[in-house]
PDB file of C-alpha atoms in Angstrom:
ATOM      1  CA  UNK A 735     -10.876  37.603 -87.394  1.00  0.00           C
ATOM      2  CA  UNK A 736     -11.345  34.660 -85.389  1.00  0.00           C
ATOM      3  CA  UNK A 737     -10.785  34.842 -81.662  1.00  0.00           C
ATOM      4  CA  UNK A 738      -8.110  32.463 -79.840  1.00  0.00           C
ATOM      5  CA  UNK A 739     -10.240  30.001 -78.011  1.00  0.00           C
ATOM      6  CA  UNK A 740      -7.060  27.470 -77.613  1.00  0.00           C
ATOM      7  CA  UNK A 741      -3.349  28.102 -76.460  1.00  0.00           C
ATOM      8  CA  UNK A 742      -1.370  25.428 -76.443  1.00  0.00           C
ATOM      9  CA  UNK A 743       2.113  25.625 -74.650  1.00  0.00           C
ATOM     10  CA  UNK A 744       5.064  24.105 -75.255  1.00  0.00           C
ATOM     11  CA  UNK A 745       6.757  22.869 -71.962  1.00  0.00           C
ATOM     12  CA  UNK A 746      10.301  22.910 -71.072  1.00  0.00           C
ATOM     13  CA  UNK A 747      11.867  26.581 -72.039  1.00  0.00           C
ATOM     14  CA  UNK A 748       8.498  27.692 -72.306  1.00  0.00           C
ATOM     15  CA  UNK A 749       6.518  27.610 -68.971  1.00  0.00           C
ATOM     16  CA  UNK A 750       9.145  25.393 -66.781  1.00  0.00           C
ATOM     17  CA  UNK A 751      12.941  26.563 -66.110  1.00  0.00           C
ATOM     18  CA  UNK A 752      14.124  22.615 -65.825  1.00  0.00           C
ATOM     19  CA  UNK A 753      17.544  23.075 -67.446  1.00  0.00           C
ATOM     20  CA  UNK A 754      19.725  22.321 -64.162  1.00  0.00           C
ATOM     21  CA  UNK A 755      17.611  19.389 -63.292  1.00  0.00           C
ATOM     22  CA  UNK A 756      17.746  17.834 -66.804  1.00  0.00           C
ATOM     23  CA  UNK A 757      21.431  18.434 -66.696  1.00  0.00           C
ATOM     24  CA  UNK A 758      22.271  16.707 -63.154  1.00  0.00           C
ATOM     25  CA  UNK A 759      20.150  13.965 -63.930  1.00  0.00           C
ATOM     26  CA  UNK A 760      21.863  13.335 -67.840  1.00  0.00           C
ATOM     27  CA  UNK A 761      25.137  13.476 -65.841  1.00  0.00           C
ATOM     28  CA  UNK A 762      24.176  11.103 -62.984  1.00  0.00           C
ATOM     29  CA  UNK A 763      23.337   8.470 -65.737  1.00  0.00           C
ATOM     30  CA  UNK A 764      26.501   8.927 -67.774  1.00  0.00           C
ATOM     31  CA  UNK A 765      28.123   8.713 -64.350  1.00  0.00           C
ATOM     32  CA  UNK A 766      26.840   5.032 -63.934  1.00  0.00           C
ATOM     33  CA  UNK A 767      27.099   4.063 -67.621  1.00  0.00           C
ATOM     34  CA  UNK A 768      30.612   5.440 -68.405  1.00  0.00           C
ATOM     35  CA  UNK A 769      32.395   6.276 -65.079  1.00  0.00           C
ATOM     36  CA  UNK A 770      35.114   7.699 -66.429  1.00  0.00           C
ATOM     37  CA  UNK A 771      33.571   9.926 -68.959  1.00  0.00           C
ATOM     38  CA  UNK A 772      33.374  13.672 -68.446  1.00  0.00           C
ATOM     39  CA  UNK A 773      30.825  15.388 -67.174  1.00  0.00           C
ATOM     40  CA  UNK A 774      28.582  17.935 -69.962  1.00  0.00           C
ATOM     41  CA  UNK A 775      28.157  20.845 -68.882  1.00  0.00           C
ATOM     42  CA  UNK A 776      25.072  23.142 -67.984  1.00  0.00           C
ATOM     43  CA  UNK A 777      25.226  25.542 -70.876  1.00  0.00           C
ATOM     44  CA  UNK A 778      25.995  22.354 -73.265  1.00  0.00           C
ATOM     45  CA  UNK A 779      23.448  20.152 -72.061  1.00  0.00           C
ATOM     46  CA  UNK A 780      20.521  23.156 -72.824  1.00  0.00           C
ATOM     47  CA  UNK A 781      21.700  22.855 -76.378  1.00  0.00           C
ATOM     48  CA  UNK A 782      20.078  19.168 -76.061  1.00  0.00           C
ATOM     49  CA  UNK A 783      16.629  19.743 -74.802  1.00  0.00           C
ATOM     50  CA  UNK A 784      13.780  19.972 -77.056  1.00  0.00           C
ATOM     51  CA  UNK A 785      13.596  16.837 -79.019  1.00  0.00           C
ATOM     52  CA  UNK A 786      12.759  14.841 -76.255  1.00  0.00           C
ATOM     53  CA  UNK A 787      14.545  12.371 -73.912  1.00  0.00           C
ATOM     54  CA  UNK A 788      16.054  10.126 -76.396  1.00  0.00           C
ATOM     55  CA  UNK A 789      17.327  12.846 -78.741  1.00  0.00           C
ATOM     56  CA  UNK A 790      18.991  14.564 -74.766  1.00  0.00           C
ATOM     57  CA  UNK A 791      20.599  11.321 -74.367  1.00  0.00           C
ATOM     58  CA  UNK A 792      21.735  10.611 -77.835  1.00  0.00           C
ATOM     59  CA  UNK A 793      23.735  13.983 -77.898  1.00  0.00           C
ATOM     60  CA  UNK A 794      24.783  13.824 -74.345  1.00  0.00           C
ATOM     61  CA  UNK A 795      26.555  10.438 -75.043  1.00  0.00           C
ATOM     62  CA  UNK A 796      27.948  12.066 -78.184  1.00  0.00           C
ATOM     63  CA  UNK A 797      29.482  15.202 -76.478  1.00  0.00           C
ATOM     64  CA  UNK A 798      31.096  12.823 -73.709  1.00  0.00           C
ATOM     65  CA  UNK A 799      32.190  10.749 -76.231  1.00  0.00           C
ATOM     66  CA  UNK A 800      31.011   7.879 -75.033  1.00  0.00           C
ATOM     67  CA  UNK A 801      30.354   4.613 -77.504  1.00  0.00           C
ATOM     68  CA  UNK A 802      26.406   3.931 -76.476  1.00  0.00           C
ATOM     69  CA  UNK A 803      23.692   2.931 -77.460  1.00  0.00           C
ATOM     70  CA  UNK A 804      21.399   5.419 -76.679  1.00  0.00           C
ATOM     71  CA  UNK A 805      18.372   3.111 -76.706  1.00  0.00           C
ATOM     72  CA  UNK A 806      20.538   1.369 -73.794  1.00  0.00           C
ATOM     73  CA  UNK A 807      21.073   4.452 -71.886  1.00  0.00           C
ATOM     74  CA  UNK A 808      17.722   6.077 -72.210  1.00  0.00           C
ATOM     75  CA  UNK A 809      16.046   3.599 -69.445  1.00  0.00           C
ATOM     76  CA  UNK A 810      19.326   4.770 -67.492  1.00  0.00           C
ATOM     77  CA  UNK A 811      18.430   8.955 -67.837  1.00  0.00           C
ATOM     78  CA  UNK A 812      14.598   8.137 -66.837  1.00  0.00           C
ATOM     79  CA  UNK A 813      15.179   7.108 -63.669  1.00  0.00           C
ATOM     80  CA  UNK A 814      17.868   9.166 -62.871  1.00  0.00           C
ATOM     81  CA  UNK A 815      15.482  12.242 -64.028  1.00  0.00           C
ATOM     82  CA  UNK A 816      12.294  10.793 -61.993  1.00  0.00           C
ATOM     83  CA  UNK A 817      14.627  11.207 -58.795  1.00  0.00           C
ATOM     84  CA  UNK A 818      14.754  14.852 -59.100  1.00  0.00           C
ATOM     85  CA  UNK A 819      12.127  16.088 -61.642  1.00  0.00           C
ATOM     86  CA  UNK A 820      11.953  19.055 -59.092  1.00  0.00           C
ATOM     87  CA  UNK A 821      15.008  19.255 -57.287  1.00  0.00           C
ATOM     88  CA  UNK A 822      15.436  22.794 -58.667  1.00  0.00           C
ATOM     89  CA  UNK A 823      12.410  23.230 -62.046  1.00  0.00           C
ATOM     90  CA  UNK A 824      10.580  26.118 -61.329  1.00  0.00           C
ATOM     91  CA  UNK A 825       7.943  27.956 -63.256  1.00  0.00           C
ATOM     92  CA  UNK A 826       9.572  31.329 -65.681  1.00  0.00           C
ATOM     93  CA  UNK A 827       8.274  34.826 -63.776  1.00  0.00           C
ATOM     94  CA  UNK A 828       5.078  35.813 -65.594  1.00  0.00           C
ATOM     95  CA  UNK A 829       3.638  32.514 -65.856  1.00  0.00           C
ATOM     96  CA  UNK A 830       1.174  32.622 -63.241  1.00  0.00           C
ATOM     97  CA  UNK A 831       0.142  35.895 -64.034  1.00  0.00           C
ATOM     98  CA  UNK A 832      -0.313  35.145 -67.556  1.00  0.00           C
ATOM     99  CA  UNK A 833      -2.181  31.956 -66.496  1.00  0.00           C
ATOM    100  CA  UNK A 834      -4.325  33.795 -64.730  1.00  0.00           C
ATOM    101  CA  UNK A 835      -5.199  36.518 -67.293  1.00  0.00           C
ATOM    102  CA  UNK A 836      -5.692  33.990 -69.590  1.00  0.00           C
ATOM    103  CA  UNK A 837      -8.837  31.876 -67.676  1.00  0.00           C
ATOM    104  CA  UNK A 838     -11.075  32.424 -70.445  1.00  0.00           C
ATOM    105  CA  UNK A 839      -9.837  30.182 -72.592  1.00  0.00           C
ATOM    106  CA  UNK A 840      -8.724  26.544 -72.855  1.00  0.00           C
ATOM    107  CA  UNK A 841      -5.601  26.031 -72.240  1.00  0.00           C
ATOM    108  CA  UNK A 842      -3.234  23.017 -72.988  1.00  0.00           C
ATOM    109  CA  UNK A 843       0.464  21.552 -73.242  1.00  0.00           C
ATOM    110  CA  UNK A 844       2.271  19.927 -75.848  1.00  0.00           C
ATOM    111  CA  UNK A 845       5.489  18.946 -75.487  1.00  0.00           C
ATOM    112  CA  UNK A 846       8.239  16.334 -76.334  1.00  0.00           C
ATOM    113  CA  UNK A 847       8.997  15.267 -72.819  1.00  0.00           C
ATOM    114  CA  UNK A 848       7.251  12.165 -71.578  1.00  0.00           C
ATOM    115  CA  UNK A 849       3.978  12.637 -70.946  1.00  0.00           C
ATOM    116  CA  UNK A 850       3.585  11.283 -67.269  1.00  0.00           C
ATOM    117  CA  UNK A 851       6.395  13.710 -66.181  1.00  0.00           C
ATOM    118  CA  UNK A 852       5.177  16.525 -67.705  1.00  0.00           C
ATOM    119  CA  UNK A 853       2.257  15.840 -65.079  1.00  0.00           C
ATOM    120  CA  UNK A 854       4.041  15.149 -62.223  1.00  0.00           C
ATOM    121  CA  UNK A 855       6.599  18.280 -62.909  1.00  0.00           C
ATOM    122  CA  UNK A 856       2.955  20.739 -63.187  1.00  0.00           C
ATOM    123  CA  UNK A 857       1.128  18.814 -60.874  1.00  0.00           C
ATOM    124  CA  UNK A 858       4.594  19.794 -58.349  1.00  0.00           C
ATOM    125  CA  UNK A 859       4.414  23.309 -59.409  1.00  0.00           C
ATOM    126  CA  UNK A 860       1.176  23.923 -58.331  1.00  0.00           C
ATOM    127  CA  UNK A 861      -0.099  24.722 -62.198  1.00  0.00           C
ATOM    128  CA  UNK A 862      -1.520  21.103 -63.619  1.00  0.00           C
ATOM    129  CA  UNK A 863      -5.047  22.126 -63.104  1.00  0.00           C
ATOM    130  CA  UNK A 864      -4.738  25.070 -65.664  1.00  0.00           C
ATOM    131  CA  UNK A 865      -4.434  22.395 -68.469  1.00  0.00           C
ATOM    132  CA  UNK A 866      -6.342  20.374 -69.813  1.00  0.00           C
ATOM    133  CA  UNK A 867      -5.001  18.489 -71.251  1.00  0.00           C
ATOM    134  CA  UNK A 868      -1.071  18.017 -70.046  1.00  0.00           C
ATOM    135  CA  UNK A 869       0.014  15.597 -73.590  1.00  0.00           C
ATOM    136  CA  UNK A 870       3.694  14.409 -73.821  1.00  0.00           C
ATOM    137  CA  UNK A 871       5.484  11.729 -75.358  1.00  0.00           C
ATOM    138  CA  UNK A 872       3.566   8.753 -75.325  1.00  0.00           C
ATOM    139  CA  UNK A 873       0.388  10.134 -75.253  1.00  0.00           C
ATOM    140  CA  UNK A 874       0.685  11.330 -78.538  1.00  0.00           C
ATOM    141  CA  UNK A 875       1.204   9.927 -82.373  1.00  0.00           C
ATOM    142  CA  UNK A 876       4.448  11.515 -83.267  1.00  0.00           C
ATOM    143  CA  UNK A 877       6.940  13.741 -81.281  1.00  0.00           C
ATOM    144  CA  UNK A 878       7.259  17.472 -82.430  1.00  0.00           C
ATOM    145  CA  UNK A 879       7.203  18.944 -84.819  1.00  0.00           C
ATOM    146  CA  UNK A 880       5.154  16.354 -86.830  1.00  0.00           C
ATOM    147  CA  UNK A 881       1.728  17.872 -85.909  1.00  0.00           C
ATOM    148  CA  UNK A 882      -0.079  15.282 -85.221  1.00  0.00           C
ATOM    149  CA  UNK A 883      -0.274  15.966 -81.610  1.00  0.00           C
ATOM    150  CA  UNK A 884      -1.430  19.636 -82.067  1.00  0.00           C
ATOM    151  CA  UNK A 885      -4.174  18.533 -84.538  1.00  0.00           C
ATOM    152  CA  UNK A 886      -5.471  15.471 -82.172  1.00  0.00           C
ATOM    153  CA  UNK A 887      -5.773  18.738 -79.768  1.00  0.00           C
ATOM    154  CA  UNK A 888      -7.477  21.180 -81.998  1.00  0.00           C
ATOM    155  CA  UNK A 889      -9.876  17.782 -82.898  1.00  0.00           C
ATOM    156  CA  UNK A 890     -10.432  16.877 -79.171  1.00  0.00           C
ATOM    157  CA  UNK A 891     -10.894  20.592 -78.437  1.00  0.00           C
ATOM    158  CA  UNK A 892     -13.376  21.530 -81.517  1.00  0.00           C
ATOM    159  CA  UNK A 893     -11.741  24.031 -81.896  1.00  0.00           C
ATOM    160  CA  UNK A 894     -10.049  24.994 -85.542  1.00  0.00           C
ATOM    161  CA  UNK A 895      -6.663  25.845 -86.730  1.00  0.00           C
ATOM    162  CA  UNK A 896      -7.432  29.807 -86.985  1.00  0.00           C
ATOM    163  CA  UNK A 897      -8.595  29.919 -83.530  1.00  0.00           C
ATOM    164  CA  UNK A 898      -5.692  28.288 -81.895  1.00  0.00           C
ATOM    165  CA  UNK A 899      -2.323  29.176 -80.663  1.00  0.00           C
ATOM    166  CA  UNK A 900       0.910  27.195 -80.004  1.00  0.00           C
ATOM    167  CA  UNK A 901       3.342  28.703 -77.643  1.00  0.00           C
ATOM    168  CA  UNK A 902       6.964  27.850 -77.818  1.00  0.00           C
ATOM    169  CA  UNK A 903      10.671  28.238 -76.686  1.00  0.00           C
ATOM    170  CA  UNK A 904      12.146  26.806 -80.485  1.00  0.00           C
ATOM    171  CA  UNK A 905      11.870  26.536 -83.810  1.00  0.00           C
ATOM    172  CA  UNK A 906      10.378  23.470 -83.515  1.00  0.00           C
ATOM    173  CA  UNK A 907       7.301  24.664 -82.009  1.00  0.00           C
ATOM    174  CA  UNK A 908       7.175  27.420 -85.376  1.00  0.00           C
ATOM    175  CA  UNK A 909       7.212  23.791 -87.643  1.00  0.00           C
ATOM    176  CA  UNK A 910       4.796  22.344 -85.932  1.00  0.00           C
ATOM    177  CA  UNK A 911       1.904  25.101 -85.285  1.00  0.00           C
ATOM    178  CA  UNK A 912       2.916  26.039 -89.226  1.00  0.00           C
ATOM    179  CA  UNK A 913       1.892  22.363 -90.209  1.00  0.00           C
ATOM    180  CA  UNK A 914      -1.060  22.555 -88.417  1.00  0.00           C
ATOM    181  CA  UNK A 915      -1.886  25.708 -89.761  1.00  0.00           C
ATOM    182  CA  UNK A 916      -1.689  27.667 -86.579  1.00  0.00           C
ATOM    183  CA  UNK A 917      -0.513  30.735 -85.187  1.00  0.00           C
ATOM    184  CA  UNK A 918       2.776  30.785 -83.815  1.00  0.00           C
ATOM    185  CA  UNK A 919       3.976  32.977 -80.691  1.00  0.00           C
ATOM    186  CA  UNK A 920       7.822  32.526 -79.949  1.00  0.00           C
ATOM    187  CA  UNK A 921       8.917  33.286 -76.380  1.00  0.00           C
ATOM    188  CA  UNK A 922      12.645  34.782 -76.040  1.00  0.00           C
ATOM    189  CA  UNK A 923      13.659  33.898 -73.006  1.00  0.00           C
ATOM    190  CA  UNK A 924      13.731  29.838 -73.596  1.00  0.00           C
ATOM    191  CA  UNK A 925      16.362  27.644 -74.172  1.00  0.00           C
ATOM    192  CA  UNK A 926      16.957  27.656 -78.076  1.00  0.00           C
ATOM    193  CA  UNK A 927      15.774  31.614 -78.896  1.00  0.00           C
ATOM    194  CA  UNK A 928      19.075  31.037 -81.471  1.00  0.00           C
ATOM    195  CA  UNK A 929      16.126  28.651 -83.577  1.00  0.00           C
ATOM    196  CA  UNK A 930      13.541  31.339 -83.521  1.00  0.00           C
ATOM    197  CA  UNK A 931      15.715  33.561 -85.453  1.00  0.00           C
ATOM    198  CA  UNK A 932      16.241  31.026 -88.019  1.00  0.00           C
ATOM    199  CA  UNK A 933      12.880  29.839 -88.348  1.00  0.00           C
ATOM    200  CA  UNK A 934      10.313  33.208 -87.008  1.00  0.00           C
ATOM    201  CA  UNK A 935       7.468  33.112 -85.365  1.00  0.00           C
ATOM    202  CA  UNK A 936       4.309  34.775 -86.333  1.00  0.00           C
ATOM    203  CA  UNK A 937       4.803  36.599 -83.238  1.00  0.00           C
ATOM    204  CA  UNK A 938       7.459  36.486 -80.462  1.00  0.00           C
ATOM    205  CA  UNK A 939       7.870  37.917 -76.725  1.00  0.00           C
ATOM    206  CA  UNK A 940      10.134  38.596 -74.191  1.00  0.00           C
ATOM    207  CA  UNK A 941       7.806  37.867 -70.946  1.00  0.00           C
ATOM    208  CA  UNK A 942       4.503  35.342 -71.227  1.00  0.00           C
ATOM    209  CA  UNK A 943       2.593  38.372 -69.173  1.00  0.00           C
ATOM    210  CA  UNK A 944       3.190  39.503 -72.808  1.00  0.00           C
ATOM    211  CA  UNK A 945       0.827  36.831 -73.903  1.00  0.00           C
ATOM    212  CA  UNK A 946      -3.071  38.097 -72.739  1.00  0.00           C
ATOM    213  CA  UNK A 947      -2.869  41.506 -74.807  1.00  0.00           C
ATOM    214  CA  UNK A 948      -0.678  39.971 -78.113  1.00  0.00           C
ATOM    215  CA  UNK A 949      -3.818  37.938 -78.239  1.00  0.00           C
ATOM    216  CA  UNK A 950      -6.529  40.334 -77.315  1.00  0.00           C
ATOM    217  CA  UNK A 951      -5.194  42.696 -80.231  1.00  0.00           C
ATOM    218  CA  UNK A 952      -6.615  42.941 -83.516  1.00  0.00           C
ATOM    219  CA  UNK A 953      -4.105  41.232 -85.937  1.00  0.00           C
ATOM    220  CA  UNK A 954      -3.706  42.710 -89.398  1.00  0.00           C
ATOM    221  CA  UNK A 955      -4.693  40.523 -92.952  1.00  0.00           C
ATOM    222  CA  UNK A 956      -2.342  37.920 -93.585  1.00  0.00           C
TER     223      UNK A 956
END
């Protein structure tokens, strides 16, 4: 059985609460783009995140019914969203602790959001230095769940497949460590847990202080 040398984490609903944020700043766009279109609310707009900005925008503008181009109104979102990446993103309890049990090995996110403010959002919280690396979209050759991403970090890492694990918030994260031929670890508490049941984990927790024993334990034969 081959130790984990390399977690990868997924970012938003995984190790960063950034719901509200995301939400104020898809509203203050569709305030400027379509004045008089309602506002989506909190619990709606969580629904969206995941498959990165322009996906969050696309179904935003859908739910307000507004008649977009979403390639128009992405620009629109970005810099709304760089105005308060951190107006209220914090880190889920346990992370820190889990970080910190898990020193010993390398360490790494993966996620869908643009890369540069999946920096500045860690770098804010105190928590980029953990990672290395931080890759988003843009830094990447295809958005999750293709897995190109997670193998250009298993390649850069030299580490392989059976000694990895990707940690996620959604069933996308399950597709993508699957194609990669990774271990899976779902985390409950995220922002699409409805996905994990549809599409399981290897392994899933309630709490990432969870994390550090799940993968100091023996796992039985596949």
């Amino acid at each position: 059985m081959s130790r984990v040398e390399l977690v990868v984490f997924d970012l938003d609903g995984t190790l960063i609460d950034s719901a509200q944020d995301l939400a104020t700043a898809v509203n203050a766009a569709l305030a400027r783009l379509a004045p008089h279109a309602p506002a989506v609310p909190l619990e709606r707009v969580r629904t969206f995140i995941g498959d990165g900005a322009g996906m969050l925008v696309a179904r935003t503008l859908a739910a307000a019914g507004v008649d977009l181009p979403p390639d128009d109104a992405l620009p629109v979102f970005l810099e709304c969203y760089t105005e308060r990446l951190l107006d209220t993103t914090v880190l889920y309890p346990g992370v820190l602790e889990a970080l910190d049990a898990l020193r010993d090995r390398m360490l790494a996110v993966l996620t869908n959001k643009p890369g540069e403010m999946s920096r500045r959002i860690l770098g804010g919280l105190g928590v980029a230095g953990r990672f290395a690396p931080i890759w988003g979209a843009g830094d990447v050759p295809a958005k999750k769940p293709d897995p190109a991403g997670l193998q250009l970090l298993l390649k850069q890492s030299g580490v392989g497949p059976e000694a990895a694990a990707l940690v996620g918030d959604s069933g996308i994260d399950v597709r993508t460590g699957r194609a990669a031929g990774v271990r899976t670890i779902g985390v409950s508490y995220g922002l699409d847990p409805a996905s994990l049941e549809r599409i399981p984990p290897d392994d899933l927790i309630g709490d990432l202080r969870e994390l550090p024993a799940l993968l100091a334990a023996p796992r039985p034969p596949a």
